[in-house]
Amino acid sequence: MTSRTQVRTQVCIIGAGPSGLLLSQLLHNAGIDTIVLERQSGDYVLGRIRAGILEQGMADLLRQAGAGARMDREGLVHEGLELCFYGDRRRVDLKELTGGDVVTVYGQTELTRDLMDARKAAGGITVYEAANVAIHDPAGDHPRVSYVKDGKTHEIACDFIAGCDGYHGVSRASIPDSVLRTFERVYPFGWLGLLSDTPPVADELVYARHERGFALASMRSQTRSRYYIQCAFDENLKEWTDDRFWDELRRRLPEELAAALVTGPSLEKSIAPLRSFVAEPLRHGRLFLAGDAAHIVPPTGAKGLNLAASDIQYLSQALISFYRDKAEEGLDGYSAKALARIWQAERFSWWMTMLLHRFPDSSPFDARMQRAEFENTTRSRHALANLAENYVGLPY
Ligand code: APR
Ligand code: PHB
């Protein structure tokens, strides 16, 4: 019988990505104890290149968590973006169309680093390289989480478990099939992304639809660019040299931008599949799902990180209300409240994906519908305003 040490905390959080770290910091600030369990090392988590667009709500939460100072110093405020459809370029003035709302360009890697630093400064407990994390009795009154570290089995007794362990985590898998419903659409293509220390090709993000497929020109700073091109979902990354990537990107960008593109060696290259996914409900007894554990969006709408933020806002407020006022309404209402905003972001991300990508089985009629959708959207102030409201983030 291996020795099993047991500790207690109020909320055990599984996953030290943006969701888990943000929740832990917000609960800490409210005097609530947490332990975060992460199966990877901190360096591994920081090595993932992910999203880079923050809605106002995410930026405000980061500040509220006491981890927003570097974002305020280094983040880039963007007041608009560009849609480009077979060479037709249309700027979407986010700020004007929404009456003042904007987005902040700040890499998820940096945001995660800032949250890690805040947790460390606060003396927070994050157990990295926690293996075999398992959830016990989530539907009972005394849930527990066990894990293995340095060859020893540890057990955490807690009041609540927050499943912030992403799409491939253990939390959603711990909800019985008889309880859980899932909704999914897998897209017949992926995104090939490249990060480079080159100046961005444009001041704002450019979402381009070309006959050859979709391309996105984004950035992390004035000297670091992030580009994506649509590729086959089973594309072999080894067959994409930097030069081949740059050539394909030039083909898909508007001519003026292609001519201005500054290329350089890739710091990172990766292929991401595109899917829409939602799990319902987001609660099972004392287990709550948040972030990618609960939902996945295609990156076209830049919603993945921002949906995690609204989940964490709702869940942290519900837990704070429970511990401060012994009130359970927030916990009882969490799933429905989070799902209402999740489905709106799923819709927007699906719509942007359908509008801007080349579908292998697309008919000539489908192609005309994409063109008509683009014209309908960019000729109508109301349609553009709706796009802008969704892109900057619907209210929490
Ligand atoms: N035990 C412990 N940790 C786990 C387990 C497990 N069984 N499974 C996964 N994890 C960890 C992962 O290693 C990861 O660090 O949970 C963390 C989940 O983090 P994310 O996948 O980043 O999900 P989330 O924190 O919800 O952030 C969502 O990340 O993937 C992007 O596009 C997504 O921008 C969005 C954001
Ligand atoms: C990014 O910069 O990584 C990014 C920006 C906008 C998106 C997706 C990804 O829609």
XYZ file of C-alpha atoms and ligand atoms in Angstrom:
442
model
C 0.000 0.000 0.000
C 1.767 3.205 -1.104
C 1.658 5.995 1.459
C -0.992 8.566 0.596
C -0.627 12.058 1.989
C -3.810 14.082 2.266
C -4.216 17.840 2.414
C -7.331 20.005 2.341
C -8.208 23.112 0.351
C -11.432 24.928 -0.454
C -11.213 24.752 -4.274
C -9.013 22.276 -6.128
C -8.284 23.581 -9.633
C -7.139 21.153 -12.325
C -5.091 22.858 -15.041
C -2.622 25.771 -14.879
C -3.486 27.378 -18.197
C -5.123 30.811 -18.329
C -8.434 29.521 -16.891
C -6.957 27.742 -13.882
C -4.423 30.430 -13.000
C -6.923 33.285 -13.392
C -9.495 31.486 -11.227
C -6.878 30.723 -8.585
C -5.721 34.336 -8.425
C -9.243 35.796 -8.276
C -10.217 33.376 -5.475
C -6.996 34.110 -3.616
C -7.780 37.844 -3.732
C -11.125 36.991 -2.095
C -9.417 34.979 0.657
C -10.347 31.561 -0.734
C -7.734 28.800 -0.658
C -6.935 26.869 -3.821
C -4.448 24.285 -5.031
C -3.751 24.094 -8.764
C -2.698 20.773 -10.285
C -0.921 20.863 -13.665
C 0.327 17.779 -15.455
C 3.017 19.563 -17.457
C 5.984 21.638 -16.344
C 5.679 25.434 -16.166
C 8.111 25.797 -19.060
C 6.032 23.421 -21.184
C 2.886 25.460 -20.516
C 4.720 28.661 -21.460
C 6.075 27.006 -24.615
C 2.620 26.755 -26.154
C 1.974 29.466 -28.764
C -1.712 30.329 -28.563
C -4.049 33.265 -29.057
C -3.295 36.948 -28.852
C -6.489 39.037 -28.860
C -8.021 40.135 -25.524
C -11.563 41.429 -25.187
C -12.138 44.285 -22.760
C -13.579 41.771 -20.260
C -10.420 39.647 -20.262
C -8.182 42.689 -19.919
C -10.287 43.990 -17.001
C -10.197 40.587 -15.266
C -6.429 40.442 -15.602
C -6.193 43.879 -13.945
C -8.695 42.799 -11.263
C -6.499 39.767 -10.594
C -3.522 42.092 -10.096
C -1.739 40.688 -13.166
C -2.474 43.343 -15.780
C 0.454 45.787 -15.377
C 2.669 44.370 -18.164
C -0.330 44.018 -20.489
C -1.078 47.716 -19.902
C 2.567 48.561 -20.670
C 3.189 46.252 -23.611
C -0.245 45.355 -25.009
C -1.297 46.992 -28.297
C -4.762 48.586 -28.361
C -6.465 47.900 -31.698
C -9.461 49.995 -32.752
C -10.195 48.095 -35.956
C -9.457 45.152 -38.203
C -9.571 44.431 -41.940
C -11.609 41.907 -43.872
C -10.278 41.147 -47.337
C -12.353 39.083 -49.765
C -10.726 38.153 -53.074
C -8.810 41.426 -52.952
C -11.734 43.631 -51.771
C -10.429 45.294 -48.602
C -12.847 46.593 -45.966
C -11.773 48.089 -42.635
C -14.072 47.338 -39.705
C -13.891 50.286 -37.304
C -14.516 48.415 -34.058
C -14.316 51.520 -31.879
C -16.709 53.632 -33.938
C -19.187 50.801 -34.547
C -19.392 49.803 -30.867
C -19.311 53.295 -29.417
C -15.788 52.981 -28.017
C -14.928 49.312 -27.455
C -11.553 48.026 -28.623
C -9.387 44.894 -28.258
C -5.872 44.443 -26.862
C -3.184 42.487 -28.703
C -1.204 40.603 -26.050
C 0.017 37.008 -26.397
C -1.524 34.257 -24.262
C 2.001 33.128 -23.414
C 2.702 36.516 -21.802
C -0.677 36.554 -20.061
C 0.021 33.087 -18.644
C 3.475 34.192 -17.508
C 1.970 37.220 -15.742
C -0.559 34.996 -13.956
C 2.160 32.537 -12.945
C 4.193 35.414 -11.487
C 1.135 36.728 -9.617
C 0.420 33.287 -8.139
C 4.034 32.932 -7.055
C 4.083 36.426 -5.498
C 0.896 35.543 -3.592
C 2.391 32.287 -2.324
C -0.128 30.307 -4.397
C 0.247 26.523 -4.617
C 0.577 25.206 -8.171
C 1.793 21.613 -8.386
C 3.488 21.150 -11.769
C 4.162 17.729 -13.275
C 1.273 16.292 -11.251
C 0.651 12.920 -12.896
C -2.421 10.684 -12.960
C -4.773 13.356 -11.655
C -8.035 11.653 -10.754
C -11.326 13.030 -9.485
C -13.155 11.096 -6.750
C -16.799 11.468 -5.739
C -17.462 14.790 -7.526
C -21.209 14.415 -6.980
C -20.863 13.787 -3.256
C -20.397 16.240 -0.387
C -16.728 15.380 0.083
C -15.008 15.349 -3.304
C -11.332 14.499 -3.542
C -8.601 14.775 -6.143
C -5.580 12.465 -6.198
C -2.341 12.744 -8.152
C 1.137 11.255 -8.275
C 4.254 13.364 -7.821
C 7.811 12.077 -7.309
C 6.494 8.544 -7.041
C 4.117 9.342 -4.186
C 0.320 9.434 -4.333
C -1.221 12.584 -2.893
C -4.839 13.316 -2.147
C -6.602 16.665 -1.826
C -9.893 16.923 0.057
C -11.844 19.955 -1.090
C -15.237 21.634 -1.183
C -15.253 22.149 -4.960
C -13.279 21.066 -8.039
C -12.737 23.467 -10.968
C -12.045 21.572 -14.194
C -9.775 23.997 -16.067
C -7.805 21.232 -17.769
C -8.610 21.915 -21.388
C -10.124 19.836 -24.158
C -8.074 16.708 -23.391
C -8.344 16.937 -19.627
C -9.689 14.540 -17.000
C -12.495 16.777 -15.689
C -15.064 16.523 -18.497
C -14.260 12.810 -18.716
C -15.252 12.506 -15.030
C -18.852 13.481 -15.770
C -21.019 10.388 -16.479
C -22.148 9.914 -20.099
C -25.696 9.762 -18.753
C -25.305 13.366 -17.563
C -23.086 14.947 -20.227
C -24.233 16.097 -23.688
C -21.693 17.250 -26.253
C -22.128 19.232 -29.484
C -19.390 19.235 -32.105
C -18.504 20.284 -35.611
C -15.076 19.434 -37.030
C -13.976 21.609 -39.976
C -12.331 19.976 -43.026
C -9.147 22.045 -42.719
C -6.598 23.377 -40.210
C -4.522 26.485 -39.602
C -0.767 26.464 -40.204
C 0.672 29.167 -37.945
C 4.094 30.829 -37.988
C 5.682 33.155 -35.425
C 8.558 35.413 -36.529
C 10.557 38.349 -35.248
C 9.557 40.507 -38.211
C 7.519 43.724 -38.246
C 3.779 43.104 -38.816
C 2.694 43.583 -42.423
C -0.162 45.884 -41.346
C -1.051 48.011 -38.324
C -4.219 45.997 -37.647
C -5.226 42.363 -38.138
C -6.078 41.297 -41.693
C -8.493 38.384 -42.241
C -8.142 37.442 -45.923
C -10.201 35.066 -48.103
C -8.454 34.052 -51.319
C -9.276 31.413 -53.947
C -6.443 29.363 -52.477
C -7.850 29.673 -48.974
C -7.849 31.759 -45.805
C -4.942 33.753 -44.371
C -4.588 35.876 -41.238
C -1.948 38.517 -40.563
C -1.683 39.106 -36.819
C 1.029 40.143 -34.400
C 2.404 39.984 -30.841
C 4.210 43.350 -30.852
C 5.614 45.916 -33.307
C 8.534 43.559 -33.923
C 6.922 40.117 -33.660
C 4.361 38.817 -36.168
C 1.943 35.892 -36.117
C 0.628 34.593 -39.443
C -1.757 31.780 -40.339
C -2.755 30.094 -43.581
C -5.585 27.612 -44.002
C -4.226 24.138 -44.773
C -5.513 20.573 -45.127
C -6.426 19.097 -41.740
C -3.929 16.250 -42.362
C -1.163 18.518 -43.655
C 2.401 17.359 -42.912
C 4.227 20.181 -41.124
C 7.603 18.811 -42.267
C 6.649 19.683 -45.844
C 6.289 23.375 -44.958
C 9.618 25.149 -45.110
C 9.617 28.794 -44.084
C 10.018 29.825 -47.729
C 7.019 27.764 -48.790
C 4.944 29.358 -46.024
C 5.958 32.895 -46.959
C 5.261 32.256 -50.664
C 1.774 30.899 -49.895
C 1.001 33.743 -47.528
C 1.982 36.293 -50.196
C -0.386 34.610 -52.662
C -3.308 34.965 -50.294
C -2.750 38.511 -48.984
C -3.851 41.619 -50.923
C -1.153 42.623 -53.439
C -0.074 45.765 -51.570
C 0.444 43.798 -48.357
C 2.152 40.910 -50.127
C 4.627 43.406 -51.603
C 5.292 44.921 -48.164
C 5.643 41.590 -46.320
C 8.884 41.308 -44.343
C 9.881 37.659 -43.958
C 12.355 35.986 -41.625
C 13.119 32.690 -39.894
C 10.226 31.078 -38.025
C 10.462 30.990 -34.240
C 7.609 28.477 -34.204
C 5.445 26.682 -36.749
C 2.457 24.494 -35.920
C -0.795 23.166 -37.336
C -4.026 23.447 -35.348
C -7.241 21.603 -36.217
C -10.465 23.611 -36.244
C -13.520 22.465 -34.351
C -16.584 23.870 -32.624
C -17.372 22.000 -29.415
C -19.579 22.523 -26.366
C -20.227 20.270 -23.356
C -23.432 20.601 -21.335
C -23.980 20.961 -18.408
C -20.880 22.671 -16.958
C -21.608 21.370 -13.482
C -21.772 17.896 -11.987
C -22.232 18.040 -8.221
C -19.219 19.897 -6.886
C -17.278 19.718 -10.171
C -17.419 22.749 -12.486
C -15.997 22.977 -16.033
C -14.483 26.195 -17.398
C -12.466 27.239 -20.449
C -11.362 24.722 -23.049
C -12.533 21.871 -20.793
C -16.060 23.090 -21.529
C -15.828 24.384 -25.100
C -13.673 24.834 -28.167
C -14.103 27.454 -30.885
C -12.372 27.748 -34.275
C -9.792 30.553 -33.811
C -11.340 32.698 -36.571
C -13.228 34.819 -34.056
C -10.376 35.010 -31.488
C -12.792 33.778 -28.800
C -11.032 30.819 -27.100
C -9.141 32.746 -24.436
C -11.908 35.320 -24.068
C -14.583 32.686 -23.437
C -12.378 31.235 -20.703
C -12.398 34.706 -19.132
C -16.190 34.977 -18.929
C -16.464 31.419 -17.578
C -13.939 32.304 -14.872
C -15.687 35.577 -14.067
C -19.002 33.754 -13.514
C -17.441 30.834 -11.597
C -15.225 32.976 -9.364
C -18.161 35.247 -8.460
C -20.330 32.216 -7.670
C -17.679 30.680 -5.404
C -16.976 33.991 -3.666
C -20.710 34.446 -3.044
C -20.897 30.913 -1.598
C -18.043 31.413 0.843
C -18.896 35.009 1.747
C -22.703 34.786 1.959
C -23.347 31.023 2.040
C -25.413 31.710 -1.068
C -25.729 28.924 -3.690
C -27.644 30.786 -6.427
C -24.452 31.615 -8.310
C -23.254 28.016 -8.275
C -26.706 26.746 -9.263
C -26.891 29.276 -12.112
C -23.296 29.017 -13.355
C -23.821 26.470 -16.120
C -26.817 28.173 -17.738
C -25.244 31.627 -17.462
C -21.895 30.560 -18.935
C -23.535 28.514 -21.709
C -25.632 31.481 -22.834
C -22.460 33.475 -23.622
C -20.583 30.381 -24.869
C -23.183 29.651 -27.551
C -23.088 33.250 -28.779
C -19.305 33.029 -29.154
C -19.674 29.625 -30.833
C -22.090 31.144 -33.326
C -19.806 34.074 -34.118
C -16.714 31.871 -34.484
C -18.634 29.465 -36.739
C -19.973 32.372 -38.837
C -16.511 33.929 -39.313
C -15.134 30.486 -40.234
C -17.893 29.780 -42.777
C -17.438 33.236 -44.309
C -13.679 33.197 -44.756
C -12.565 29.659 -45.533
C -12.388 27.556 -48.688
C -14.433 24.386 -48.181
C -13.238 21.390 -50.208
C -16.784 20.293 -51.045
C -18.024 23.828 -51.735
C -20.391 24.146 -54.725
C -20.484 27.185 -57.060
C -23.679 28.157 -55.250
C -21.879 27.995 -51.898
C -19.145 30.248 -53.288
C -21.752 32.805 -54.369
C -23.325 32.643 -50.898
C -19.928 33.446 -49.310
C -19.578 36.452 -51.603
C -23.153 37.563 -50.857
C -22.549 37.163 -47.108
C -19.405 39.307 -47.368
C -21.223 42.017 -49.353
C -24.252 41.922 -47.062
C -22.006 42.319 -44.022
C -19.682 45.024 -45.301
C -22.363 47.163 -46.999
C -24.639 47.354 -43.983
C -23.689 49.461 -40.961
C -26.003 47.314 -38.873
C -24.344 44.081 -40.004
C -20.874 45.583 -39.476
C -21.902 46.784 -36.029
C -23.076 43.285 -35.165
C -19.731 41.864 -36.310
C -17.889 44.497 -34.261
C -19.990 43.903 -31.124
C -19.215 40.182 -31.288
C -15.542 40.673 -32.051
C -14.875 43.082 -29.131
C -16.930 40.768 -26.916
C -20.582 40.620 -25.923
C -21.377 41.814 -22.388
C -20.728 39.364 -19.535
N -4.199 16.914 -15.096
C -3.622 18.124 -14.858
N -3.523 19.103 -15.790
C -4.042 18.830 -16.994
C -4.670 17.603 -17.320
C -4.742 16.623 -16.292
N -5.319 15.433 -16.523
N -5.085 17.659 -18.620
C -4.727 18.879 -19.091
N -4.103 19.586 -18.130
C -3.547 20.940 -18.225
C -2.865 21.221 -19.555
O -1.510 20.803 -19.526
C -3.002 22.734 -19.663
O -1.880 23.405 -19.127
O -4.631 21.854 -18.179
C -4.241 23.072 -18.825
C -5.394 23.540 -19.695
O -5.010 24.789 -20.277
P -5.592 25.248 -21.724
O -5.661 24.056 -22.630
O -4.786 26.438 -22.156
O -7.099 25.682 -21.434
P -7.632 26.975 -20.668
O -6.813 27.288 -19.473
O -9.082 26.775 -20.556
O -7.341 28.188 -21.663
C -8.066 28.327 -22.846
O -6.073 28.133 -24.095
O -6.011 26.414 -25.611
C -6.152 27.766 -25.475
O -7.511 28.444 -27.306
C -7.512 28.180 -25.936
O -6.967 30.411 -25.707
C -7.724 29.366 -25.119
C -7.147 29.019 -23.793
C -3.383 35.395 -33.066
O -2.769 36.478 -33.082
O -2.856 34.326 -32.694
C -4.820 35.368 -33.537
C -5.479 36.571 -33.786
C -6.799 36.549 -34.220
C -7.428 35.338 -34.421
C -6.766 34.126 -34.172
C -5.445 34.145 -33.731
O -8.732 35.324 -34.867
